[in-house]
Amino acid sequence: MPTFEWFVSLRYLRAKRKQKFISLITIISILGVAVGVLALIVVLSVWSGFTEALRDQIIGVNAHALVQRNSGVIADPAAVTAKIAAVEGVAATTPFLFGQALITSATTSTGVVLRGIDAASALQVLSIGQKMKAGKLTDLDAPHEVPAIVLGRDMARQLQVGVGDKVRLLSPNGPLSPMGVLPRIRTCVLVGIFETGMSEYDSTMGFISLDTARSLTDLRQGVHGIEIRVKNIDEADRVAAAVQQALGQGYTVRDWMQLNQNLFAALKLEKLGIFIALDLIILVASLNIISALIMVVMEKNRDIAILKSMGATTKAIMRIFFYQGVVIGLAGTLLGVGSGLSLCAILKHSKLIELPPNVYPMSTMPIKVVPLEVAMIAVSAILITLAATLYPSWKASRIRPAEALSYE
């Protein structure tokens, strides 16, 4: 019996010569589902790629996890680093100092966010060394006449300085005198320029050595925090929790997701909204499936009556038209998945769509196909199309042979 039902449903997909319009509606229904699936795959892949690229840009300057003491200063960084390194999943650590200052050149001045780092260990934790456009990060620890500094590309352009030029740092953390607080002043030589692609970093941040950072503050020993690189970035939250447990109370450990939770929460919410909006395309296509099946039911009214007169059950008639909708839904879904993945592959490898680098943190359209998302799209498309077959199938099963054949 199932073979018979499949045979009849497939035969009904091919309308007679006089009812070619029904076949046209069936083709439009298949294409509607395919276009909806294609749009969902491409848009969500672009969104996933954009989110991943943005994450990589942020983590390029910041670490996977950050350890700070509630009191503000980690007095014994060596002991704390030893405890962190013993936690499973930790790949490397580096200490840092944080501060703000006024930076001036021969032509202009601006504010700068300073990060005092140990260049050797920072290269193992941060990817800022791969984003150097001039000089090297390790030049911070090389001997110079004056302390060294590395600036972002946009800030170097604003100050109109290049590698080898000197700038002056004025820190407000100076000694108290009868005239007020005297600023600490240090002349530094620019030894490197980095470019992350994100203006908020390239135009505001500078790197100096730990010794230079201490000379600009009142902190003679200890550090403000310790940055961590984990072996698996997707397990950063688990590793951060393990580090928190190892250090105990008095310390705060935050992973990169917690440090940027507002940004990534907004991106996740927008992605969900796009998924729901584009699912409406498949819903519109399902309405075409309903109309196509209803027209088939009307056109096959006499055939259905004959089948029921010959002993076909109500459930068998429902399955005939249900299978017909299944074929339309599966054909549209498979066509959409195939064309969507193909288009994503073309966009990813050909890099046809270029983005303005001064607006986005990447130069070309980012594409990342997530298998789970593709599976969810395919399943949602099939479920919507199957739901669209229920009413026409039920309508066909309610046809009474006596009434349908009374005028034949």
Short mmCIF file of C-alpha atoms in Angstrom, two decimals:
data_model
loop_
_atom_site.label_atom_id
_atom_site.label_comp_id
_atom_site.label_asym_id
_atom_site.label_seq_id
_atom_site.Cartn_x
_atom_site.Cartn_y
_atom_site.Cartn_z
CA MET A 1 0.00 0.00 0.00
CA PRO A 2 2.76 2.58 0.74
CA THR A 3 4.26 1.86 -2.71
CA PHE A 4 0.88 2.53 -4.30
CA GLU A 5 0.50 5.81 -2.38
CA TRP A 6 3.94 6.99 -3.41
CA PHE A 7 3.24 6.08 -7.04
CA VAL A 8 -0.03 8.03 -7.08
CA SER A 9 1.48 11.08 -5.33
CA LEU A 10 4.38 11.23 -7.78
CA ARG A 11 1.97 10.83 -10.70
CA TYR A 12 -0.15 13.73 -9.43
CA LEU A 13 2.92 15.99 -9.49
CA ARG A 14 2.78 15.77 -13.29
CA ALA A 15 -0.43 17.45 -14.36
CA LYS A 16 -2.26 16.62 -17.54
CA ARG A 17 -1.73 18.66 -20.68
CA LYS A 18 -4.80 20.76 -19.93
CA GLN A 19 -3.69 21.52 -16.38
CA LYS A 20 -0.12 22.74 -16.95
CA PHE A 21 -0.88 25.66 -14.63
CA ILE A 22 -0.88 23.25 -11.68
CA SER A 23 2.62 22.03 -12.58
CA LEU A 24 3.76 25.65 -12.82
CA ILE A 25 2.49 26.34 -9.27
CA THR A 26 4.33 23.22 -8.05
CA ILE A 27 7.59 24.46 -9.61
CA ILE A 28 7.08 27.91 -8.10
CA SER A 29 6.49 26.28 -4.69
CA ILE A 30 9.74 24.32 -4.97
CA LEU A 31 11.65 27.42 -6.03
CA GLY A 32 10.08 29.44 -3.22
CA VAL A 33 11.31 26.99 -0.61
CA ALA A 34 14.74 26.84 -2.29
CA VAL A 35 15.12 30.63 -2.33
CA GLY A 36 14.14 30.87 1.34
CA VAL A 37 16.65 28.19 2.35
CA LEU A 38 19.35 29.77 0.17
CA ALA A 39 18.78 33.21 1.70
CA LEU A 40 18.89 31.83 5.24
CA ILE A 41 22.13 29.91 4.67
CA VAL A 42 23.94 32.81 2.99
CA VAL A 43 22.81 35.50 5.43
CA LEU A 44 23.48 33.44 8.57
CA SER A 45 26.87 32.34 7.18
CA VAL A 46 27.81 35.98 6.59
CA TRP A 47 26.62 36.87 10.09
CA SER A 48 28.59 34.01 11.66
CA GLY A 49 31.67 35.03 9.67
CA PHE A 50 31.31 38.65 10.74
CA THR A 51 30.92 37.63 14.40
CA GLU A 52 33.99 35.38 14.24
CA ALA A 53 36.08 38.05 12.48
CA LEU A 54 35.03 40.63 15.06
CA ARG A 55 35.90 38.19 17.85
CA ASP A 56 39.35 37.57 16.35
CA GLN A 57 39.98 41.30 16.07
CA ILE A 58 39.03 41.86 19.71
CA ILE A 59 41.04 38.89 20.97
CA GLY A 60 44.00 40.03 18.86
CA VAL A 61 44.51 42.93 21.26
CA ASN A 62 43.01 41.31 24.37
CA ALA A 63 43.54 37.89 25.88
CA HIS A 64 41.15 34.95 26.16
CA ALA A 65 40.75 35.58 29.89
CA LEU A 66 41.72 38.28 32.37
CA VAL A 67 42.71 37.91 36.05
CA GLN A 68 42.50 40.92 38.39
CA ARG A 69 42.62 41.32 42.14
CA ASN A 70 39.67 43.00 43.82
CA SER A 71 42.03 45.34 45.68
CA GLY A 72 43.38 46.58 42.34
CA VAL A 73 46.99 45.31 42.43
CA ILE A 74 48.44 41.80 42.29
CA ALA A 75 51.41 42.17 44.63
CA ASP A 76 53.03 38.79 43.89
CA PRO A 77 52.43 38.09 40.17
CA ALA A 78 54.92 35.20 40.08
CA ALA A 79 52.99 33.16 42.66
CA VAL A 80 49.64 33.91 41.02
CA THR A 81 51.03 33.00 37.58
CA ALA A 82 52.23 29.66 38.95
CA LYS A 83 48.74 28.82 40.20
CA ILE A 84 47.17 29.85 36.88
CA ALA A 85 49.66 27.81 34.84
CA ALA A 86 48.76 24.68 36.84
CA VAL A 87 45.14 24.85 35.65
CA GLU A 88 44.30 22.47 32.81
CA GLY A 89 43.59 24.28 29.56
CA VAL A 90 45.85 27.29 30.19
CA ALA A 91 48.41 27.75 27.41
CA ALA A 92 50.27 30.93 28.41
CA THR A 93 50.10 33.98 30.68
CA THR A 94 51.48 37.51 30.68
CA PRO A 95 51.30 40.37 33.25
CA PHE A 96 50.23 43.90 32.39
CA LEU A 97 49.91 47.41 33.80
CA PHE A 98 47.20 49.81 32.72
CA GLY A 99 47.16 53.59 32.63
CA GLN A 100 46.23 56.75 30.77
CA ALA A 101 48.33 59.68 29.71
CA LEU A 102 48.59 62.65 27.39
CA ILE A 103 50.87 61.99 24.42
CA THR A 104 52.38 64.88 22.49
CA SER A 105 54.47 65.17 19.35
CA ALA A 106 56.08 68.13 17.67
CA THR A 107 52.78 69.05 16.02
CA THR A 108 49.86 67.90 18.17
CA SER A 109 48.72 66.01 21.26
CA THR A 110 45.98 63.57 22.25
CA GLY A 111 45.00 61.11 24.97
CA VAL A 112 46.38 57.59 24.97
CA VAL A 113 45.51 54.36 26.81
CA LEU A 114 48.79 52.78 27.88
CA ARG A 115 49.41 49.09 28.48
CA GLY A 116 52.64 48.10 30.09
CA ILE A 117 53.57 44.59 28.97
CA ASP A 118 56.36 42.05 29.00
CA ALA A 119 56.93 41.75 25.24
CA ALA A 120 58.36 38.23 25.32
CA SER A 121 55.42 36.64 27.17
CA ALA A 122 52.86 38.94 25.52
CA LEU A 123 53.68 37.43 22.12
CA GLN A 124 52.57 34.05 23.47
CA VAL A 125 49.22 35.40 24.72
CA LEU A 126 48.27 38.23 22.33
CA SER A 127 48.33 38.25 18.54
CA ILE A 128 49.31 41.91 18.42
CA GLY A 129 52.75 40.84 17.19
CA GLN A 130 51.13 39.59 13.96
CA LYS A 131 49.48 42.97 13.40
CA MET A 132 52.68 45.04 13.42
CA LYS A 133 52.97 47.19 10.30
CA ALA A 134 56.34 48.63 11.25
CA GLY A 135 58.91 47.46 13.77
CA LYS A 136 58.53 44.54 16.20
CA LEU A 137 56.86 44.25 19.58
CA THR A 138 60.06 42.88 21.12
CA ASP A 139 61.73 46.23 20.34
CA LEU A 140 60.05 47.49 23.52
CA ASP A 141 62.62 45.57 25.58
CA ALA A 142 65.60 46.46 23.37
CA PRO A 143 68.08 49.02 24.74
CA HIS A 144 67.35 52.60 23.64
CA GLU A 145 68.45 56.05 24.73
CA VAL A 146 64.93 56.71 25.96
CA PRO A 147 62.02 54.34 26.73
CA ALA A 148 60.29 52.74 23.72
CA ILE A 149 56.62 52.84 22.74
CA VAL A 150 54.42 51.12 20.13
CA LEU A 151 51.37 53.02 18.82
CA GLY A 152 48.36 52.25 16.67
CA ARG A 153 48.34 53.32 13.03
CA ASP A 154 45.60 55.94 13.42
CA MET A 155 47.25 57.52 16.45
CA ALA A 156 50.62 57.66 14.68
CA ARG A 157 48.95 59.41 11.74
CA GLN A 158 47.21 61.85 14.07
CA LEU A 159 50.49 62.68 15.81
CA GLN A 160 52.29 62.74 12.42
CA VAL A 161 55.10 60.50 13.67
CA GLY A 162 56.87 57.42 12.34
CA VAL A 163 59.29 54.81 13.61
CA GLY A 164 62.30 56.56 15.13
CA ASP A 165 60.46 59.75 16.05
CA LYS A 166 60.13 60.83 19.67
CA VAL A 167 56.95 61.58 21.60
CA ARG A 168 56.32 62.76 25.15
CA LEU A 169 54.06 61.12 27.74
CA LEU A 170 52.50 63.16 30.54
CA SER A 171 50.95 61.05 33.31
CA PRO A 172 48.69 62.63 35.98
CA ASN A 173 49.99 60.14 38.58
CA GLY A 174 52.71 62.46 39.84
CA PRO A 175 53.84 63.60 43.28
CA LEU A 176 51.81 66.07 45.32
CA SER A 177 53.42 69.50 45.79
CA PRO A 178 52.31 72.89 47.12
CA MET A 179 51.48 73.74 43.52
CA GLY A 180 49.28 70.67 43.18
CA VAL A 181 49.93 67.33 41.48
CA LEU A 182 52.99 67.46 39.24
CA PRO A 183 52.67 65.27 36.13
CA ARG A 184 55.24 62.61 35.41
CA ILE A 185 56.87 63.22 32.04
CA ARG A 186 58.70 60.65 29.94
CA THR A 187 60.15 61.05 26.47
CA CYS A 188 59.75 57.90 24.39
CA VAL A 189 60.91 56.76 20.97
CA LEU A 190 58.41 55.17 18.60
CA VAL A 191 59.72 51.69 17.73
CA GLY A 192 56.64 50.12 16.13
CA ILE A 193 53.21 50.72 14.64
CA PHE A 194 50.36 48.17 14.76
CA GLU A 195 47.06 47.97 12.90
CA THR A 196 44.18 45.85 14.18
CA GLY A 197 41.54 47.19 11.79
CA MET A 198 39.45 48.49 14.68
CA SER A 199 39.57 52.24 15.09
CA GLU A 200 38.91 52.16 18.84
CA TYR A 201 42.24 50.36 19.30
CA ASP A 202 44.31 51.88 16.51
CA SER A 203 43.49 55.44 17.53
CA THR A 204 43.69 55.21 21.33
CA MET A 205 46.12 52.50 22.46
CA GLY A 206 49.85 52.35 23.02
CA PHE A 207 52.17 49.64 24.38
CA ILE A 208 55.15 50.29 26.63
CA SER A 209 57.38 48.09 28.76
CA LEU A 210 56.55 47.26 32.38
CA ASP A 211 59.48 49.36 33.64
CA THR A 212 58.32 52.39 31.64
CA ALA A 213 54.75 51.92 32.91
CA ARG A 214 55.98 51.82 36.52
CA SER A 215 57.96 55.02 36.00
CA LEU A 216 54.71 56.75 35.02
CA THR A 217 52.76 55.51 38.07
CA ASP A 218 53.20 55.15 41.79
CA LEU A 219 53.25 51.36 41.48
CA ARG A 220 56.76 50.13 42.26
CA GLN A 221 56.00 46.41 42.35
CA GLY A 222 53.20 44.12 41.32
CA VAL A 223 50.89 44.38 38.31
CA HIS A 224 47.30 45.36 37.59
CA GLY A 225 46.40 42.00 36.11
CA ILE A 226 47.41 38.83 34.30
CA GLU A 227 46.18 37.90 30.82
CA ILE A 228 45.61 34.27 29.85
CA ARG A 229 45.58 32.41 26.56
CA VAL A 230 43.68 29.12 26.63
CA LYS A 231 44.27 26.10 24.41
CA ASN A 232 40.68 26.04 23.10
CA ILE A 233 39.01 29.42 22.75
CA ASP A 234 35.54 27.86 22.88
CA GLU A 235 36.34 26.54 26.38
CA ALA A 236 37.49 29.91 27.72
CA ASP A 237 34.54 30.11 30.13
CA ARG A 238 35.30 26.68 31.60
CA VAL A 239 39.01 27.47 32.01
CA ALA A 240 38.19 30.86 33.56
CA ALA A 241 35.93 29.14 36.11
CA ALA A 242 38.72 26.68 36.93
CA VAL A 243 41.22 29.52 37.39
CA GLN A 244 38.76 31.33 39.64
CA GLN A 245 38.44 28.22 41.79
CA ALA A 246 42.24 27.81 41.94
CA LEU A 247 42.84 31.43 43.03
CA GLY A 248 39.94 31.61 45.45
CA GLN A 249 38.27 34.73 46.80
CA GLY A 250 39.85 38.11 46.29
CA TYR A 251 40.35 37.62 42.55
CA THR A 252 38.09 38.20 39.56
CA VAL A 253 38.49 36.07 36.44
CA ARG A 254 36.59 37.01 33.30
CA ASP A 255 36.75 35.34 29.89
CA TRP A 256 36.49 37.17 26.55
CA MET A 257 32.74 36.48 26.33
CA GLN A 258 32.10 38.17 29.68
CA LEU A 259 34.34 41.11 28.80
CA ASN A 260 32.34 41.73 25.60
CA GLN A 261 29.00 40.22 26.59
CA ASN A 262 26.90 43.24 25.55
CA LEU A 263 28.33 43.30 22.03
CA PHE A 264 28.02 39.58 21.36
CA ALA A 265 24.59 39.40 23.02
CA ALA A 266 23.38 42.09 20.61
CA LEU A 267 24.85 40.23 17.63
CA LYS A 268 23.20 37.00 18.77
CA LEU A 269 19.81 38.70 19.16
CA GLU A 270 20.07 40.30 15.71
CA LYS A 271 20.99 36.94 14.21
CA LEU A 272 17.88 35.36 15.74
CA GLY A 273 15.76 38.19 14.34
CA ILE A 274 17.20 37.67 10.87
CA PHE A 275 16.52 33.92 11.10
CA ILE A 276 12.87 34.54 12.00
CA ALA A 277 12.44 37.21 9.30
CA LEU A 278 13.91 35.07 6.53
CA ASP A 279 11.89 32.06 7.67
CA LEU A 280 8.87 34.06 6.48
CA ILE A 281 10.10 33.50 2.92
CA ILE A 282 9.69 29.76 3.44
CA LEU A 283 6.29 30.41 5.04
CA VAL A 284 5.18 32.29 1.91
CA ALA A 285 6.40 29.37 -0.20
CA SER A 286 4.36 27.01 1.98
CA LEU A 287 1.23 28.99 1.07
CA ASN A 288 2.01 28.19 -2.56
CA ILE A 289 2.22 24.53 -1.59
CA ILE A 290 -1.22 24.75 0.02
CA SER A 291 -2.72 26.36 -3.08
CA ALA A 292 -1.02 23.85 -5.38
CA LEU A 293 -2.28 20.85 -3.40
CA ILE A 294 -5.79 22.26 -3.12
CA MET A 295 -5.91 22.73 -6.87
CA VAL A 296 -4.70 19.15 -7.35
CA VAL A 297 -7.42 17.96 -4.98
CA MET A 298 -10.03 19.86 -6.97
CA GLU A 299 -8.69 18.56 -10.27
CA LYS A 300 -8.39 14.96 -8.98
CA ASN A 301 -11.80 14.96 -7.29
CA ARG A 302 -13.10 12.19 -9.54
CA ASP A 303 -9.91 10.11 -9.17
CA ILE A 304 -10.10 10.31 -5.39
CA ALA A 305 -13.72 9.17 -5.44
CA ILE A 306 -12.82 6.18 -7.62
CA LEU A 307 -9.90 5.24 -5.35
CA LYS A 308 -12.15 5.33 -2.29
CA SER A 309 -14.79 3.28 -4.13
CA MET A 310 -12.12 0.68 -4.89
CA GLY A 311 -11.26 0.38 -1.19
CA ALA A 312 -8.68 3.11 -0.48
CA THR A 313 -8.95 4.24 3.11
CA THR A 314 -9.18 7.82 4.35
CA LYS A 315 -5.64 7.59 5.74
CA ALA A 316 -4.34 6.31 2.40
CA ILE A 317 -5.84 9.31 0.59
CA MET A 318 -4.28 11.65 3.18
CA ARG A 319 -0.89 9.99 2.72
CA ILE A 320 -1.06 10.43 -1.07
CA PHE A 321 -1.26 14.22 -0.80
CA PHE A 322 0.99 14.33 2.26
CA TYR A 323 3.70 12.52 0.28
CA GLN A 324 3.19 14.98 -2.55
CA GLY A 325 3.91 17.86 -0.17
CA VAL A 326 6.90 15.94 1.22
CA VAL A 327 8.38 15.68 -2.28
CA ILE A 328 7.91 19.42 -2.87
CA GLY A 329 9.40 20.33 0.52
CA LEU A 330 12.39 17.98 0.22
CA ALA A 331 13.11 19.04 -3.36
CA GLY A 332 13.00 22.73 -2.42
CA THR A 333 15.10 22.19 0.71
CA LEU A 334 17.78 20.14 -1.04
CA LEU A 335 17.93 22.60 -3.92
CA GLY A 336 18.21 25.51 -1.47
CA VAL A 337 20.89 23.84 0.67
CA GLY A 338 22.96 22.91 -2.39
CA SER A 339 22.72 26.34 -4.00
CA GLY A 340 23.26 28.12 -0.66
CA LEU A 341 26.44 26.18 0.16
CA SER A 342 27.70 26.69 -3.40
CA LEU A 343 27.12 30.44 -3.22
CA CYS A 344 28.87 30.61 0.17
CA ALA A 345 31.87 28.74 -1.27
CA ILE A 346 32.03 31.15 -4.23
CA LEU A 347 31.84 34.23 -2.00
CA LYS A 348 34.44 32.83 0.40
CA HIS A 349 37.08 31.90 -2.16
CA SER A 350 36.56 34.55 -4.82
CA LYS A 351 36.18 37.45 -2.32
CA LEU A 352 33.98 39.33 -4.77
CA ILE A 353 32.45 41.66 -2.17
CA GLU A 354 34.94 44.10 -0.66
CA LEU A 355 34.18 46.15 2.46
CA PRO A 356 35.49 49.62 3.33
CA PRO A 357 38.34 49.04 5.83
CA ASN A 358 37.61 52.31 7.63
CA VAL A 359 34.13 51.05 8.56
CA TYR A 360 34.52 47.28 9.09
CA PRO A 361 37.32 45.35 10.81
CA MET A 362 37.76 43.18 7.67
CA SER A 363 38.42 43.94 4.02
CA THR A 364 36.16 41.32 2.37
CA MET A 365 32.81 39.74 3.13
CA PRO A 366 33.41 37.12 5.85
CA ILE A 367 31.76 33.73 5.35
CA LYS A 368 31.55 30.92 7.91
CA VAL A 369 29.21 28.00 7.27
CA VAL A 370 28.08 26.42 10.55
CA PRO A 371 26.83 22.84 9.95
CA LEU A 372 24.41 23.03 12.90
CA GLU A 373 22.80 26.19 11.47
CA VAL A 374 22.44 24.56 8.03
CA ALA A 375 20.79 21.55 9.67
CA MET A 376 18.40 23.81 11.62
CA ILE A 377 17.48 25.69 8.43
CA ALA A 378 16.80 22.46 6.56
CA VAL A 379 14.72 21.01 9.40
CA SER A 380 12.68 24.21 9.80
CA ALA A 381 12.00 24.35 6.05
CA ILE A 382 10.85 20.72 5.99
CA LEU A 383 8.62 21.16 9.05
CA ILE A 384 6.98 24.28 7.59
CA THR A 385 6.31 22.58 4.26
CA LEU A 386 4.97 19.46 5.97
CA ALA A 387 2.61 21.57 8.05
CA ALA A 388 1.38 23.16 4.80
CA THR A 389 0.28 19.74 3.49
CA LEU A 390 -2.00 18.89 6.42
CA TYR A 391 -5.09 20.87 5.38
CA PRO A 392 -5.11 19.82 1.67
CA SER A 393 -4.54 16.18 2.69
CA TRP A 394 -7.39 16.33 5.18
CA LYS A 395 -9.60 18.04 2.58
CA ALA A 396 -8.89 15.26 0.07
CA SER A 397 -9.70 12.55 2.58
CA ARG A 398 -13.14 14.12 3.26
CA ILE A 399 -14.35 13.69 -0.34
CA ARG A 400 -17.38 11.38 -0.55
CA PRO A 401 -17.43 9.06 -3.58
CA ALA A 402 -21.22 9.29 -4.05
CA GLU A 403 -21.19 13.07 -4.22
CA ALA A 404 -18.09 13.28 -6.38
CA LEU A 405 -19.42 10.76 -8.94
CA SER A 406 -23.05 11.87 -8.94
CA TYR A 407 -22.49 14.25 -11.84
CA GLU A 408 -20.21 11.98 -13.87
#
